[in-house]
mmCIF file of C-alpha atoms and ligand atoms in Angstrom:
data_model
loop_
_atom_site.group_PDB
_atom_site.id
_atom_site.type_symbol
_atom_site.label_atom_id
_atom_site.label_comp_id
_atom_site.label_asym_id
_atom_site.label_seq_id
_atom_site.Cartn_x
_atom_site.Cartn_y
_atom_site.Cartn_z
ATOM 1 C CA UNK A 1 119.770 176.139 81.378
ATOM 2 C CA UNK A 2 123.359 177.387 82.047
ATOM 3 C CA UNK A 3 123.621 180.582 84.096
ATOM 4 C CA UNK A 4 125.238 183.290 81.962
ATOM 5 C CA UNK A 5 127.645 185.533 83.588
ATOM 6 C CA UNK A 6 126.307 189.265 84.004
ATOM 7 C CA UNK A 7 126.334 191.494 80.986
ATOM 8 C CA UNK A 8 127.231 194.751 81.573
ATOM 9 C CA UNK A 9 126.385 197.645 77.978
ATOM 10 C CA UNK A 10 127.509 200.715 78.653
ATOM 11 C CA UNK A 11 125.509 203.089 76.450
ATOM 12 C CA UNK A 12 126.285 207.599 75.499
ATOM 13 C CA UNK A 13 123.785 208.842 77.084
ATOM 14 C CA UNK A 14 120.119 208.138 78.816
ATOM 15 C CA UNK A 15 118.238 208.274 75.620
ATOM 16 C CA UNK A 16 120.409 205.849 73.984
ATOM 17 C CA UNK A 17 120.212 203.698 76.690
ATOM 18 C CA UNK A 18 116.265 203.747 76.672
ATOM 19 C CA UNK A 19 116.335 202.930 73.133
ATOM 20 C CA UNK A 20 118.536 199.734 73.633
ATOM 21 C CA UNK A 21 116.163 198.450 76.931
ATOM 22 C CA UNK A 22 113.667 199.228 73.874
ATOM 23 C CA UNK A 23 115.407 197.288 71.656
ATOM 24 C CA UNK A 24 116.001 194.164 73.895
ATOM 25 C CA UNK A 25 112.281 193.821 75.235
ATOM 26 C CA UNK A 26 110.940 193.536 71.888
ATOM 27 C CA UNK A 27 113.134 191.642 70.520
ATOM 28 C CA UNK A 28 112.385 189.236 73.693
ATOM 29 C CA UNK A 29 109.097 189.337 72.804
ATOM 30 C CA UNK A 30 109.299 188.670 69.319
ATOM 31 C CA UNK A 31 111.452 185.493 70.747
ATOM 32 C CA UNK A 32 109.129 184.145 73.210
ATOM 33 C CA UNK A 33 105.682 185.141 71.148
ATOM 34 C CA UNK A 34 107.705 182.600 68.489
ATOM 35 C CA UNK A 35 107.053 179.982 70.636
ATOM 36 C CA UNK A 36 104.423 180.547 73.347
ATOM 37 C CA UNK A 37 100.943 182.180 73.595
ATOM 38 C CA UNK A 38 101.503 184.986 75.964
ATOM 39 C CA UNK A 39 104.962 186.973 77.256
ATOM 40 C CA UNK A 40 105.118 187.917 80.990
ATOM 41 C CA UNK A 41 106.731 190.918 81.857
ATOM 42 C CA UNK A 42 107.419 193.117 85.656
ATOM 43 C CA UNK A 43 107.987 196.180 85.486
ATOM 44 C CA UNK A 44 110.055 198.485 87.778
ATOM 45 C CA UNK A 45 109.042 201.776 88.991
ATOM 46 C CA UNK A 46 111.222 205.091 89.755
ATOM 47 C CA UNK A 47 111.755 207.654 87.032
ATOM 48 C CA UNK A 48 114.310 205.728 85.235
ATOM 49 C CA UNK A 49 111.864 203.815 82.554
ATOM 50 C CA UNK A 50 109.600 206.493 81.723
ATOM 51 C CA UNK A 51 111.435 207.315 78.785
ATOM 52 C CA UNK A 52 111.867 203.474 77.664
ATOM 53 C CA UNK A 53 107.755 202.925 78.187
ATOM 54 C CA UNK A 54 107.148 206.360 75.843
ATOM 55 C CA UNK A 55 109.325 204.943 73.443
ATOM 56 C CA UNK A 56 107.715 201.959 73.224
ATOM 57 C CA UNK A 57 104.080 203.208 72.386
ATOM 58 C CA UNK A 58 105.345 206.572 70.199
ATOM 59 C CA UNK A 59 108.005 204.563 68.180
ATOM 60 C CA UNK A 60 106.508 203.151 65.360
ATOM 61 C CA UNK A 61 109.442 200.824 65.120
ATOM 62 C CA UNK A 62 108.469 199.548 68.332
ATOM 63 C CA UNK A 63 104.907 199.889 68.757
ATOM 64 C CA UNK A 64 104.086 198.109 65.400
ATOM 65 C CA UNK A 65 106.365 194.798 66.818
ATOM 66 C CA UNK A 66 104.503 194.406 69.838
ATOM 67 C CA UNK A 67 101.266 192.229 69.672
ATOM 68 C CA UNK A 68 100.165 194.045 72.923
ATOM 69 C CA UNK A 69 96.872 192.125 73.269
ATOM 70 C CA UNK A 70 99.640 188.586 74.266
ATOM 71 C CA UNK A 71 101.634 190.787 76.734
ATOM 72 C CA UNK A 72 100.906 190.849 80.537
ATOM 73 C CA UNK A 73 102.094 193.556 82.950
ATOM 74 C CA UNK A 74 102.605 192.652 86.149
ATOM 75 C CA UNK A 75 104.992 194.906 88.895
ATOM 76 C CA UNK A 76 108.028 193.958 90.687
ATOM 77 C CA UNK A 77 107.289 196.122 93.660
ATOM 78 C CA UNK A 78 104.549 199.027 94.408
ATOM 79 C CA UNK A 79 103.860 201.870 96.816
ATOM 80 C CA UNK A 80 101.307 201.644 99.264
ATOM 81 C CA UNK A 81 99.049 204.295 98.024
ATOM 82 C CA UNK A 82 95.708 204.462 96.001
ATOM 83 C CA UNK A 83 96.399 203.667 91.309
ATOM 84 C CA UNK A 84 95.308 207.316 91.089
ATOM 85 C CA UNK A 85 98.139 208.510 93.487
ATOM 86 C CA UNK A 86 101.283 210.023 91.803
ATOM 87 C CA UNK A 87 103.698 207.986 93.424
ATOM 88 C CA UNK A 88 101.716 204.776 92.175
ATOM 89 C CA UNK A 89 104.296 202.749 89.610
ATOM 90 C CA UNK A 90 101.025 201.321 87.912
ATOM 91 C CA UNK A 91 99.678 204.956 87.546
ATOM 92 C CA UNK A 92 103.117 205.820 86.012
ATOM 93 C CA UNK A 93 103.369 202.704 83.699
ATOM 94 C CA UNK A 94 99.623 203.171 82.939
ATOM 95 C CA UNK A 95 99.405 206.636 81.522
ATOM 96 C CA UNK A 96 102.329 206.551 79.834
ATOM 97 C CA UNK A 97 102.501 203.288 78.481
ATOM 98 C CA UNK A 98 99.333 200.888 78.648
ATOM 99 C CA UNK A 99 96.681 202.812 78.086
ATOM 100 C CA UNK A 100 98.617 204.573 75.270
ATOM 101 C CA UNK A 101 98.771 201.108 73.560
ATOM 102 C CA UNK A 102 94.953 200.208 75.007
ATOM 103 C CA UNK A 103 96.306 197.335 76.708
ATOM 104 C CA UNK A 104 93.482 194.688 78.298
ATOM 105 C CA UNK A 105 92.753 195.577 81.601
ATOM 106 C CA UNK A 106 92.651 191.334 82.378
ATOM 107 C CA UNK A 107 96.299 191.940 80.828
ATOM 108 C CA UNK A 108 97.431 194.438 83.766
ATOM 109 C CA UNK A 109 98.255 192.810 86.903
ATOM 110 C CA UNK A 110 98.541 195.402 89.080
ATOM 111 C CA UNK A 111 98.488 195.411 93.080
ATOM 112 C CA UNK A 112 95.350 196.310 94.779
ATOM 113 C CA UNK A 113 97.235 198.672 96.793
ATOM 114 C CA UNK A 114 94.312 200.609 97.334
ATOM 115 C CA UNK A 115 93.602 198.383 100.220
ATOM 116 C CA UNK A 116 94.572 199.708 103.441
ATOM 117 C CA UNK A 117 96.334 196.608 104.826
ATOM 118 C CA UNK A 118 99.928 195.973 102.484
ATOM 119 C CA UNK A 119 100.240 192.429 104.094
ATOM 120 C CA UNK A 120 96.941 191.340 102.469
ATOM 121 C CA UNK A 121 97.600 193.525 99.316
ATOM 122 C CA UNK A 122 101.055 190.890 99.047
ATOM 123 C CA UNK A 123 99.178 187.948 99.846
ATOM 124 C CA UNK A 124 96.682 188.834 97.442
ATOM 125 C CA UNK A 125 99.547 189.342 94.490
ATOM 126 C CA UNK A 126 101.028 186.211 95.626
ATOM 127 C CA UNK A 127 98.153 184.203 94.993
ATOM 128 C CA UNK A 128 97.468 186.384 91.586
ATOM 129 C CA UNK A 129 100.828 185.363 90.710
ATOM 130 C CA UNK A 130 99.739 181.252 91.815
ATOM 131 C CA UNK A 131 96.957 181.807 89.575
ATOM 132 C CA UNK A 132 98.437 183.033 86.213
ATOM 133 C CA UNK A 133 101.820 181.154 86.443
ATOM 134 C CA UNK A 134 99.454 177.539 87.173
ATOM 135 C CA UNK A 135 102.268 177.332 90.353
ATOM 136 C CA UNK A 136 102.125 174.641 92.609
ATOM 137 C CA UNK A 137 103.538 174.852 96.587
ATOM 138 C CA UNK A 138 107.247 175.604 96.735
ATOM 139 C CA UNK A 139 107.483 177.077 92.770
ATOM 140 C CA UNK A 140 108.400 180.115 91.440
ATOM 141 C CA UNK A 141 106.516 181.969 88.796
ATOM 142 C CA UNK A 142 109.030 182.310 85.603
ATOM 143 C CA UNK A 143 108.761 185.568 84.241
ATOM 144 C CA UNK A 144 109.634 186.278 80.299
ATOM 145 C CA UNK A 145 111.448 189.394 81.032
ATOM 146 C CA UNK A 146 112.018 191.477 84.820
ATOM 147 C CA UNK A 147 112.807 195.423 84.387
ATOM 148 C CA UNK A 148 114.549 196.557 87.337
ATOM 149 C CA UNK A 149 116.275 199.705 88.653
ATOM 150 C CA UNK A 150 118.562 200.689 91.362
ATOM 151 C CA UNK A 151 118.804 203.277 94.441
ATOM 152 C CA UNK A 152 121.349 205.358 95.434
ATOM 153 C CA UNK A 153 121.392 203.298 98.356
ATOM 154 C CA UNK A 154 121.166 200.130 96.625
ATOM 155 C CA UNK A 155 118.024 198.152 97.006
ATOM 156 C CA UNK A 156 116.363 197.247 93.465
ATOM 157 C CA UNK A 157 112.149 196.768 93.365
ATOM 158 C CA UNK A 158 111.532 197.488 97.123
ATOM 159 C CA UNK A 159 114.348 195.374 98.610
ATOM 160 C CA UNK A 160 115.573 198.192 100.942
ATOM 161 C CA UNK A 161 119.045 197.713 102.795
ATOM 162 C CA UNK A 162 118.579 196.385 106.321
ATOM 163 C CA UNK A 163 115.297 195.194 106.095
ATOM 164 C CA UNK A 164 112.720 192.078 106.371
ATOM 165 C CA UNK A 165 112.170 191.451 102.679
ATOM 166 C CA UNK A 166 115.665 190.548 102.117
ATOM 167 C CA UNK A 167 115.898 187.456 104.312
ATOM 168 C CA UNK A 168 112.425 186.088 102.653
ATOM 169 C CA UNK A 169 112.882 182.806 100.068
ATOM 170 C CA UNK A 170 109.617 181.504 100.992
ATOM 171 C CA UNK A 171 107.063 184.217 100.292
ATOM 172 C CA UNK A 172 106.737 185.487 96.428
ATOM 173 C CA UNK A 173 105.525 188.883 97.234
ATOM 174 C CA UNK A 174 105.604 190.546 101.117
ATOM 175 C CA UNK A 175 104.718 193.996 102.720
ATOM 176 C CA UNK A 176 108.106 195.115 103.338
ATOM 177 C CA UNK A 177 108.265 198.256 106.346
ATOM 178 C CA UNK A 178 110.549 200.873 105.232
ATOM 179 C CA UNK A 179 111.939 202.788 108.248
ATOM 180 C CA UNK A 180 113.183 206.221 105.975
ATOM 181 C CA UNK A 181 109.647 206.016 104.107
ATOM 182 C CA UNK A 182 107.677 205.179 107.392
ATOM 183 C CA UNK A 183 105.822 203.161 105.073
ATOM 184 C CA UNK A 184 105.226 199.726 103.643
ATOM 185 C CA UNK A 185 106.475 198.977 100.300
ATOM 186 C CA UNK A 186 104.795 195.678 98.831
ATOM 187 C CA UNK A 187 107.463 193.912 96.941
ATOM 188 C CA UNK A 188 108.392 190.529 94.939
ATOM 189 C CA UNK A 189 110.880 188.548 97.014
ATOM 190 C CA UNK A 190 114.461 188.108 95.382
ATOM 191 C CA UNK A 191 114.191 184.822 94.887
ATOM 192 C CA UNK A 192 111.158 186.126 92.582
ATOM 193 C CA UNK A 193 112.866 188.736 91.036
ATOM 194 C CA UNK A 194 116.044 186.226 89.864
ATOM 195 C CA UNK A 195 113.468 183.653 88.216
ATOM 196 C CA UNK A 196 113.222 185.315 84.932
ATOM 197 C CA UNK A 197 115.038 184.649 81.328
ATOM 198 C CA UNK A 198 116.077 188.044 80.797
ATOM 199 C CA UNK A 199 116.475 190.595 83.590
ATOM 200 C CA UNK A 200 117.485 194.026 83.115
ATOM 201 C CA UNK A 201 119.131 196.819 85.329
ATOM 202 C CA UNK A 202 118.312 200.177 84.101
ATOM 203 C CA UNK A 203 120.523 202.527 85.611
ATOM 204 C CA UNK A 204 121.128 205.984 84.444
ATOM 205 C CA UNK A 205 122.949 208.909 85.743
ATOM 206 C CA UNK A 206 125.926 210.267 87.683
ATOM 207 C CA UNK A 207 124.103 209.844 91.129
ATOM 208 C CA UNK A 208 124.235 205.970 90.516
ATOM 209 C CA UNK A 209 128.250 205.206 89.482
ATOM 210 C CA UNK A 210 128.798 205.110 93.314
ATOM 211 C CA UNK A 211 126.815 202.718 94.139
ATOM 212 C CA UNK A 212 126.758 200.748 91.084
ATOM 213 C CA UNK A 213 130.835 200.407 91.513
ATOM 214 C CA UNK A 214 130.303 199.112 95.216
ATOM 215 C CA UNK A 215 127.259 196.536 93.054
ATOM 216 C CA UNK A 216 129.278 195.465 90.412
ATOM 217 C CA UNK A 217 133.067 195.329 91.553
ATOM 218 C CA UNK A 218 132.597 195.959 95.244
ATOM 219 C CA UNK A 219 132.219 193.128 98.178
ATOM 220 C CA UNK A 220 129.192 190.640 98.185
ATOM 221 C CA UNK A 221 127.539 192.090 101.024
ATOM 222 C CA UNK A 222 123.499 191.962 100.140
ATOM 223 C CA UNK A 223 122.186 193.613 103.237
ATOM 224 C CA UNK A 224 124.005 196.931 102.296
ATOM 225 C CA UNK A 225 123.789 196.514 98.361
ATOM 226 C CA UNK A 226 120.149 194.507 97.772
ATOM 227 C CA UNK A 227 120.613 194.488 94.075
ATOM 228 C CA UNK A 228 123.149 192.152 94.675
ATOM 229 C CA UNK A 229 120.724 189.524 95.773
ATOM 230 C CA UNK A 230 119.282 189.330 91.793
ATOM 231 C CA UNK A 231 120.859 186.040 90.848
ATOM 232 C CA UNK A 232 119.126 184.851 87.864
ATOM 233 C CA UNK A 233 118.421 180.965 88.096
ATOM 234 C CA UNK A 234 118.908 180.594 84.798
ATOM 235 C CA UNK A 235 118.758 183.400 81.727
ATOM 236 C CA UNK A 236 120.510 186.288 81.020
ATOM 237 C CA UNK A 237 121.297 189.046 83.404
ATOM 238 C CA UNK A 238 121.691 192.136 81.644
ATOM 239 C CA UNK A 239 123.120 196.235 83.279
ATOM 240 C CA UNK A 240 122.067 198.880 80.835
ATOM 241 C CA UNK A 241 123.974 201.823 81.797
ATOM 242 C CA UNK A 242 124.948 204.655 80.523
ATOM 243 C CA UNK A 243 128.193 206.472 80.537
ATOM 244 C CA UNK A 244 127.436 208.595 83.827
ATOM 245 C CA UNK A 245 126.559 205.672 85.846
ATOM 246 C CA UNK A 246 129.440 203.627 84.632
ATOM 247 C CA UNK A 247 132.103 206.452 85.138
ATOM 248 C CA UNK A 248 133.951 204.616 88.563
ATOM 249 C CA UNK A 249 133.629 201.370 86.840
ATOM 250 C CA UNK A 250 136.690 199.684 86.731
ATOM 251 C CA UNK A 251 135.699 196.877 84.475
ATOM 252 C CA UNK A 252 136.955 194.517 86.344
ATOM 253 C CA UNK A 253 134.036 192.312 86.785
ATOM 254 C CA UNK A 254 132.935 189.331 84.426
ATOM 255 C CA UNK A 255 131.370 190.589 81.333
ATOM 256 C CA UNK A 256 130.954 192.297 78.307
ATOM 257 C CA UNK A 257 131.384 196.217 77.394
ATOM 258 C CA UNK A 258 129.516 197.537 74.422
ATOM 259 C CA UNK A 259 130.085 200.917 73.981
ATOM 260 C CA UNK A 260 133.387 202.543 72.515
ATOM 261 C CA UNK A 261 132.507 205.706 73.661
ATOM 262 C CA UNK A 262 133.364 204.183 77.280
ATOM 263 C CA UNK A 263 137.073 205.376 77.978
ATOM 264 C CA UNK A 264 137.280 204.250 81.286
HETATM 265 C C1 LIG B 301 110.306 202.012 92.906
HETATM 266 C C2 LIG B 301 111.201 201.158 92.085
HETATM 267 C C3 LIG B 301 112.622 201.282 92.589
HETATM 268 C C4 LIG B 301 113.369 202.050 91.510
HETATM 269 C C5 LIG B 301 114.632 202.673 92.069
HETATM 270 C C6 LIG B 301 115.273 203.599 91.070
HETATM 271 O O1 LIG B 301 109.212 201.623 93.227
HETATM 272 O O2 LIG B 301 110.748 203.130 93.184
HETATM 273 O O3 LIG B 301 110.774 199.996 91.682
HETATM 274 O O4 LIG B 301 113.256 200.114 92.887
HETATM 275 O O5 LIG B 301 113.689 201.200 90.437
HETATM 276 O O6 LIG B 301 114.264 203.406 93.218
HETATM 277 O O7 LIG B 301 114.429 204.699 90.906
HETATM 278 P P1 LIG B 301 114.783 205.845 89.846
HETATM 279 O O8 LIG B 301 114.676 205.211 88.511
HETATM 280 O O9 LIG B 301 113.736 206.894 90.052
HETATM 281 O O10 LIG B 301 116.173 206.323 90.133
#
């Protein structure tokens, strides 16, 4: 499959651009669901998809497209603390999402992060990710759809700058030791992340243009800027941003520009 250069929609405003995320996942699903049995999805954490998730079980226009019994959830990267913890992405996702639409427990694929030691809560994923993807050695899982975000410091899922995780192409999923967390973050390996048909960037606000300039236009230089390690193998690669986080954008990279709103 031919490796589409990134697309880059810049949308008004963060609502707007929740409703268009909206608007692509389901009509991915409604794609893949035309063909296959089930639709994989992994979700991101952060604040920056709450109000796409909402959307997707209070919508009607949404909800009522989305055989939810054929989707399963899994997570691109997870805190090390207990589901009922407030910093837990599943716990997030979960209330206001999955059990809104009274998804299938055997259709959430969360990490077990309630075990105390993150190297066996990866391993674990890894081989839950073996299991439903029918993988043999050396393959990656191929995921219908991958929602990511970005830092201000530029890692996406828990691919921090300057550490471990970043160097790994062997490993799906690893414990990854964040020094400025003092904490392990478990997390899907890039390589992981990139094998997807359509991935999607999230990014919303004026606290992001920085560091989405130095992503998009800037230098390749992946240890500093990990979302710049997302490569899709194949598939579309698509930024959702909205005018705030596209305001030092000079539009000079590869790609399309939606919005006429964006003066830049
Ligand atoms: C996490 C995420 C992380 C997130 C970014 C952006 O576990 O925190 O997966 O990669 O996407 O940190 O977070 P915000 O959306 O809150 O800015």
């Amino acid at each position: 499959m031919r490796i589409n250069h990134p697309e880059i929609l810049v949308l008004e405003d963060s609502a707007a651009l929740s409703r268009k995320a909206a608007e692509i996942l389901v009509r991915c699903i409604t794609e893949v669901l035309g063909k296959r049995p089930h639709f994989s999805i992994a979700l991101s954490g952060g604040s920056t998809p709450k109000t796409m998730f909402s959307l997707l079980v209070a919508d009607d226009s949404f909800k009522n497209k989305i055989p939810w019994e054929k989707i399963h959830f899994f997570w691109g990267d997870e805190r090390h603390v207990a589901p009922q913890d407030d910093q837990s992405n599943y716990r997030m996702a979960n209330e206001i999402m999955l059990a809104k639409a009274y998804v299938r427990t055997e259709n959430i694929h969360r990490m077990q992060t309630e075990k105390s030691d993150a190297g066996k809560v990866a391993d674990d994923y890894e081989q839950e990710l073996r299991k439903f993807f029918l993988l043999s050695a050396g393959q990656l899982p191929v995921f219908d759809f991958n929602l990511l975000g970005i830092g201000p410091d530029g890692h996406t899922a828990s691919l921090f700058p300057g550490t471990k995780a970043l160097h790994e192409n062997r490993r799906l999923v690893v414990a990854n030791w964040v020094e400025k967390f003092q904490t392990n973050r478990i997390t899907m390996t890039a390589p992981v992340l990139s094998s997807a048909d359509t991935i999607v960037f999230l990014v919303s606000g004026q606290g992001k243009a920085e560091i989405l300039q130095q992503i998009l236009e800037g230098n390749h230089q992946p240890d500093l800027l990990p979302a710049q390690l997302i490569r899709p193998t194949h598939g579309r690669l698509i930024w959702l941003v909205d005018q705030a986080a596209a305001s030092r954008l000079k539009l000079s990279v590869q790609g399309k520009v939606q919005s006429s709103a964006f003066k830049g």
